[in-house]
Amino acid sequence: AQSVTQPDIHITVSEGASLELRCNYSYGATPYLFWYVQSPGQGLQLLLKYFSGDTLVQGIKGFEAEFKRSQSSFNLRKPSVHWSDAAEYFCAVGSTSGTYKYIFGTGTRLKVLA
Amino acid sequence: NAGVTQTPKFRVLKTGQSMTLLCAQDMNHEYMYWYRQDPGMGLRLIHYSVGEGTTAKGEVPDGYNVSRLKKQNFLLGLESAAPSQTSVYFCASSYFIYGTGMSKNIQYFGAGTRLSVL
């Protein structure tokens, strides 16, 4: 069955520290992969996406993610976290078969210490 | 440019009451979706629509109905609300990038509706 796993429910980092949020997926073929961010009380904003090609993807707000086919992973990284990055982050898998649906992970809540 | 707009933003219902959530998008997207978000469960798809006049069931459709009479609007109805439907509801719409024989779906989300059923 198709699934997305975000193993870390909560992560706390100090401002200025580096960040890596993990995402693993189970899918029958190479999926389309997404990271979204949700600030408190807000909707979901697309951070970045992977469709094909270069496995290192750059997104908004200084985030990047790397697709590793051998590990079925799509981890999100940022070299230096800002207090405004505190939010919940969702990894999602999109269908390549035309059913148009996403499968979301359960999310990772990021707390940033001043 | 409003994007995806959901109304209302907040609502409190009593068990057994009915209500309709409205989602409107101004991006001329063909596809629209309703999700619910519950703590520790991420977003789960309730219903979706691949075009005006069409709807389909998602992962958790029971207790909900939808309609897509106009391309820009997607309505989610609760006929008889239950406490288990207390949740945050998100609408999304998407467009496709066609290439190499595969479609590439990018979904854009509204700000959400927080619903409490007492």
Coordinates of C-alpha atoms in Angstrom, one line a residue:
Chain A
A1 CA 0.0 0.0 0.0
Q2 CA 1.1 3.5 -0.7
S3 CA 2.2 5.4 2.4
V4 CA 4.2 8.3 3.7
T5 CA 6.1 8.2 7.0
Q6 CA 7.4 11.2 8.9
P7 CA 9.1 9.5 11.9
D8 CA 9.6 12.6 13.9
I9 CA 6.4 14.1 15.5
H10 CA 8.3 17.0 17.1
I11 CA 11.7 18.5 16.5
T12 CA 13.3 21.3 18.5
V13 CA 16.3 23.2 17.2
S14 CA 18.0 26.4 18.2
E15 CA 17.9 29.4 15.9
G16 CA 20.8 29.4 13.5
A17 CA 21.2 25.6 13.7
S18 CA 20.8 23.3 10.8
L19 CA 17.6 21.3 10.2
E20 CA 16.7 18.0 8.6
L21 CA 13.2 16.6 8.6
R22 CA 12.8 13.0 7.5
C23 CA 10.3 11.6 5.0
N24 CA 10.0 8.1 3.8
Y25 CA 7.5 6.8 1.3
S26 CA 6.2 3.5 0.0
Y27 CA 5.1 3.7 -3.6
G28 CA 4.9 1.3 -6.6
A29 CA 6.9 3.6 -8.9
T30 CA 8.8 6.9 -8.7
P31 CA 6.2 9.3 -7.2
Y32 CA 5.9 13.0 -7.3
L33 CA 7.0 14.3 -3.9
F34 CA 6.1 17.5 -2.1
W35 CA 6.9 19.3 1.1
Y36 CA 4.3 21.7 2.5
V37 CA 4.5 24.0 5.6
Q38 CA 1.6 25.0 7.8
S39 CA 2.0 28.0 10.1
P40 CA -0.3 28.1 13.1
G41 CA -3.9 28.8 12.1
Q42 CA -2.9 28.9 8.4
G43 CA -3.4 26.7 5.4
L44 CA -0.7 24.7 3.7
Q45 CA 1.9 26.4 1.6
L46 CA 4.0 24.5 -1.0
L47 CA 7.7 24.6 -0.1
L48 CA 9.1 22.5 -2.9
K49 CA 8.3 19.7 -5.2
Y50 CA 10.1 16.9 -7.0
F51 CA 8.9 15.5 -10.3
S52 CA 12.0 14.2 -12.1
G53 CA 15.6 15.2 -12.9
D54 CA 18.0 16.6 -10.4
T55 CA 17.5 14.9 -7.1
L56 CA 18.4 18.0 -5.1
V57 CA 15.5 20.4 -5.2
Q58 CA 15.5 24.0 -4.1
G59 CA 12.4 25.6 -2.6
I60 CA 11.2 28.8 -1.0
K61 CA 12.4 30.2 2.3
G62 CA 15.9 28.7 1.9
F63 CA 14.7 25.0 2.1
E64 CA 16.0 22.2 0.0
A65 CA 15.2 18.5 -0.3
E66 CA 17.0 15.5 -1.7
F67 CA 15.3 12.6 -3.3
K68 CA 17.1 9.3 -2.7
R69 CA 15.5 6.5 -4.6
S70 CA 17.5 3.7 -2.9
Q71 CA 16.3 4.8 0.5
S72 CA 12.8 5.8 -0.6
S73 CA 13.4 9.1 1.2
F74 CA 12.8 12.8 0.5
N75 CA 14.3 14.6 3.5
L76 CA 13.9 18.4 3.9
R77 CA 16.9 20.5 5.0
K78 CA 17.8 24.0 5.9
P79 CA 21.3 25.1 6.8
S80 CA 20.3 27.8 9.3
V81 CA 16.9 27.9 10.9
H82 CA 15.1 31.2 11.7
W83 CA 12.5 31.6 14.4
S84 CA 9.9 32.2 11.8
D85 CA 10.4 28.6 10.5
A86 CA 8.5 27.3 13.6
A87 CA 5.5 25.5 12.0
E88 CA 4.3 22.1 11.0
Y89 CA 5.8 20.4 8.0
F90 CA 4.1 17.8 5.8
C91 CA 5.6 15.5 3.3
A92 CA 3.2 14.3 0.5
V93 CA 3.3 11.8 -2.3
G94 CA 1.4 12.5 -5.5
S95 CA 0.1 10.0 -7.9
T96 CA 1.8 9.6 -11.3
S97 CA -1.0 7.5 -12.6
G98 CA -3.7 10.1 -13.1
T99 CA -5.7 9.6 -10.0
Y100 CA -4.6 13.1 -8.9
K101 CA -4.6 12.3 -5.2
Y102 CA -2.0 13.0 -2.6
I103 CA -1.0 10.9 0.4
F104 CA 0.2 13.0 3.3
G105 CA 2.5 12.1 6.1
T106 CA 1.3 12.8 9.7
G107 CA 3.5 15.9 9.9
T108 CA 6.5 17.1 12.0
R109 CA 6.1 20.1 14.3
L110 CA 9.2 22.3 14.4
K111 CA 9.9 24.4 17.5
V112 CA 12.7 27.0 17.3
L113 CA 14.5 28.1 20.4
A114 CA 15.8 31.7 20.5
Chain B
N1 CA -5.4 37.3 -6.5
A2 CA -7.4 35.3 -3.8
G3 CA -6.4 31.8 -4.8
V4 CA -8.5 29.3 -2.7
T5 CA -11.0 30.8 -0.3
Q6 CA -12.9 28.9 2.3
T7 CA -16.0 30.0 4.2
P8 CA -16.7 30.1 7.0
K9 CA -13.4 30.1 9.0
F10 CA -14.9 28.9 12.2
R11 CA -18.2 27.1 13.1
V12 CA -19.7 25.4 16.1
L13 CA -22.5 23.0 15.5
K14 CA -24.7 20.8 17.8
T15 CA -24.9 17.1 17.1
G16 CA -27.5 16.5 14.4
Q17 CA -27.3 19.9 12.8
S18 CA -26.4 20.4 9.2
M19 CA -24.1 22.8 7.4
T20 CA -22.3 23.5 4.2
L21 CA -18.7 24.5 3.8
L22 CA -17.9 26.5 0.7
C23 CA -14.6 26.5 -1.3
A24 CA -14.0 28.9 -4.1
Q25 CA -11.0 29.1 -6.4
D26 CA -10.2 31.8 -8.9
M27 CA -7.4 30.0 -10.7
N28 CA -9.5 28.1 -13.2
H29 CA -8.3 24.8 -11.8
E30 CA -10.0 21.6 -13.0
Y31 CA -9.5 19.6 -9.8
M32 CA -10.7 20.3 -6.3
Y33 CA -10.4 18.4 -3.1
W34 CA -11.7 18.4 0.5
Y35 CA -9.5 17.1 3.3
R36 CA -9.8 16.9 7.0
Q37 CA -6.9 17.4 9.4
D38 CA -6.8 15.7 12.8
P39 CA -4.0 15.7 15.3
G40 CA -1.4 13.0 14.6
M41 CA -3.2 11.9 11.4
G42 CA -2.1 14.4 8.8
L43 CA -4.5 15.3 6.1
R44 CA -7.0 12.7 4.8
L45 CA -9.0 13.1 1.6
I46 CA -12.7 13.2 2.0
H47 CA -14.0 13.8 -1.5
Y48 CA -12.6 15.2 -4.7
S49 CA -13.7 16.4 -8.1
V50 CA -12.0 16.2 -11.4
G51 CA -14.3 18.7 -13.1
E52 CA -17.5 20.6 -13.1
G53 CA -20.4 18.2 -12.3
T54 CA -18.2 15.3 -11.1
T55 CA -17.3 14.1 -7.7
A56 CA -15.6 11.0 -6.2
K57 CA -15.0 9.5 -2.8
G58 CA -11.7 9.8 -1.1
E59 CA -10.3 8.0 1.9
V60 CA -12.9 9.1 4.6
P61 CA -16.2 10.0 2.7
D62 CA -18.7 8.7 5.2
G63 CA -21.0 11.4 6.7
Y64 CA -20.1 13.9 4.0
N65 CA -21.6 14.9 0.7
V66 CA -20.2 17.2 -2.0
S67 CA -21.3 19.1 -5.1
R68 CA -19.4 20.8 -7.9
L69 CA -22.1 22.7 -9.8
K70 CA -19.7 25.4 -11.0
K71 CA -16.1 24.9 -11.9
Q72 CA -14.9 27.5 -9.3
N73 CA -16.9 26.1 -6.4
F74 CA -16.7 22.9 -4.4
L75 CA -19.2 22.5 -1.5
L76 CA -18.8 20.1 1.4
G77 CA -22.0 19.2 3.3
L78 CA -22.6 17.6 6.6
E79 CA -26.2 16.4 6.8
S80 CA -26.2 15.4 10.4
A81 CA -23.1 16.5 12.2
A82 CA -21.5 14.2 14.8
P83 CA -18.7 14.9 17.4
S84 CA -16.4 12.7 15.3
Q85 CA -16.5 15.3 12.6
T86 CA -14.9 17.9 14.8
S87 CA -11.8 18.8 12.7
V88 CA -10.1 21.3 10.6
Y89 CA -11.3 21.1 7.0
F90 CA -9.1 22.2 4.1
C91 CA -10.0 22.7 0.5
A92 CA -7.4 22.5 -2.3
S93 CA -7.4 22.9 -6.0
S94 CA -4.9 21.8 -8.6
Y95 CA -3.6 22.3 -12.1
F96 CA -1.6 19.9 -14.1
I97 CA 1.7 20.2 -15.9
Y98 CA 1.5 17.8 -18.8
G99 CA 4.8 16.4 -20.1
T100 CA 6.4 13.1 -21.0
G101 CA 3.0 11.5 -21.0
M102 CA 2.5 12.0 -17.3
S103 CA 0.5 14.6 -15.5
K104 CA 2.0 16.5 -12.6
N105 CA -0.5 17.6 -10.0
I106 CA 0.3 20.6 -7.8
Q107 CA -2.3 21.4 -5.2
Y108 CA -3.0 24.8 -3.6
F109 CA -4.7 25.0 -0.3
G110 CA -7.2 27.3 1.4
A111 CA -6.8 28.6 4.9
G112 CA -9.1 26.0 6.5
T113 CA -12.4 25.9 8.4
R114 CA -12.2 24.9 12.0
L115 CA -15.4 23.0 12.9
S116 CA -16.5 21.9 16.4
V117 CA -19.4 19.6 16.9
L118 CA -20.8 19.5 20.4

